[in-house]
């Protein structure tokens, strides 16, 4: 059932999705997503179907303010994509593309770019607390 990429997910839906994500993450535990066979699973272009953030009032972890409450009204999301790309020896970037209809009428898109780094457990915990995941 559609959940506006997680924004409108019920507690029950969120719980089931999070359980499935945890199962997938457990399968990777102890390995690097940037090494061996895992590289192809990370370094790819894909559509974002779910963001586990519990509140998207001001902004959203995937799409920033374009995916906040006001942003979704003004820029109705029609597509959300994330591409993780290698741009040099052990250097990676994430390119997020948000497709939308401005005021529900005019199609448009914006691209957000960021560097990719491997985070330790304390940095991950801080991000989870910040984004309420």
XYZ file of C-alpha atoms in Angstrom:
133
model
C 0.000 0.000 0.000
C 1.433 3.439 -0.906
C 2.881 5.422 2.004
C 4.136 8.606 0.245
C 7.637 7.119 0.599
C 7.114 6.553 4.332
C 5.594 9.918 5.265
C 2.040 8.546 5.659
C 2.998 5.043 6.872
C 0.943 3.762 9.786
C 2.727 2.486 12.891
C 1.909 -1.050 11.770
C 3.336 -0.484 8.269
C 6.398 1.253 9.689
C 7.004 -1.645 12.081
C 6.795 -4.241 9.301
C 9.036 -2.239 6.958
C 11.597 -1.638 9.726
C 11.586 -5.361 10.588
C 12.374 -6.213 6.956
C 15.116 -3.579 6.799
C 16.683 -4.941 10.001
C 16.706 -8.447 8.498
C 18.511 -7.127 5.422
C 20.995 -5.154 7.542
C 21.705 -8.215 9.719
C 22.750 -10.069 6.568
C 25.390 -7.396 5.907
C 26.586 -6.983 9.499
C 30.358 -7.238 9.770
C 30.992 -6.602 6.081
C 31.742 -3.470 4.099
C 29.242 -2.287 1.516
C 32.168 -0.913 -0.482
C 34.087 -4.193 -0.844
C 33.698 -7.368 -2.842
C 30.316 -8.467 -4.177
C 28.563 -5.837 -2.025
C 29.883 -2.958 -4.163
C 27.389 -3.633 -6.950
C 24.513 -3.490 -4.481
C 25.580 -0.062 -3.223
C 27.070 1.606 -6.296
C 23.931 1.880 -8.373
C 21.017 4.052 -9.344
C 17.732 3.322 -7.583
C 14.347 4.772 -6.711
C 13.693 5.603 -3.052
C 10.448 3.926 -2.004
C 10.691 4.409 1.778
C 12.377 6.784 4.225
C 12.209 5.599 7.834
C 11.980 9.057 9.359
C 9.008 9.306 11.742
C 8.414 13.039 11.241
C 8.775 15.122 8.076
C 7.340 18.428 9.270
C 10.226 20.739 8.257
C 12.354 18.443 6.140
C 13.025 14.827 5.238
C 16.287 12.884 5.255
C 15.697 12.102 1.570
C 14.923 15.344 -0.222
C 15.401 17.968 2.474
C 12.779 20.705 2.597
C 11.323 19.615 -0.726
C 9.971 16.627 1.226
C 8.890 18.543 4.360
C 5.176 19.277 4.953
C 5.125 22.579 3.031
C 7.550 21.311 0.404
C 5.304 18.351 -0.421
C 2.359 20.715 -0.926
C 4.245 23.122 -3.202
C 6.462 20.504 -4.894
C 4.282 17.352 -5.080
C 6.789 14.492 -5.369
C 6.491 12.340 -8.489
C 9.833 10.545 -8.127
C 12.693 10.266 -5.644
C 15.984 8.697 -6.710
C 19.397 8.092 -5.158
C 22.507 7.228 -7.095
C 25.685 6.222 -5.249
C 28.615 6.642 -7.621
C 32.371 6.132 -7.453
C 34.155 9.275 -8.658
C 37.749 8.334 -7.891
C 39.920 5.940 -5.965
C 37.881 5.231 -2.801
C 35.865 8.440 -3.293
C 32.103 8.251 -3.571
C 29.201 10.658 -3.989
C 25.450 10.369 -3.558
C 23.283 12.146 -6.093
C 19.649 12.524 -5.081
C 17.075 13.620 -7.633
C 13.617 14.807 -6.627
C 11.036 14.975 -9.413
C 7.920 17.003 -8.697
C 4.969 18.962 -10.009
C 5.255 22.586 -8.874
C 1.866 23.635 -7.494
C 0.585 20.330 -8.855
C 0.939 21.549 -12.458
C 4.450 22.353 -13.708
C 6.862 19.386 -13.829
C 10.360 19.936 -12.487
C 13.306 18.338 -10.741
C 16.109 19.265 -8.396
C 19.372 17.475 -7.717
C 21.127 17.299 -4.357
C 24.725 16.036 -4.223
C 26.729 14.892 -1.234
C 29.885 13.025 -0.311
C 29.662 9.436 0.952
C 31.692 8.302 3.960
C 31.693 5.172 6.098
C 30.286 6.032 9.538
C 31.079 4.474 12.895
C 28.403 3.263 15.299
C 28.314 6.501 17.335
C 27.799 8.637 14.220
C 25.012 6.319 13.053
C 23.328 6.521 16.476
C 23.512 10.335 16.362
C 21.874 10.417 12.915
C 19.156 7.996 14.008
C 18.394 10.222 17.014
C 18.386 13.371 14.869
C 16.017 11.942 12.266
C 13.896 9.905 14.716
C 14.443 6.587 12.941
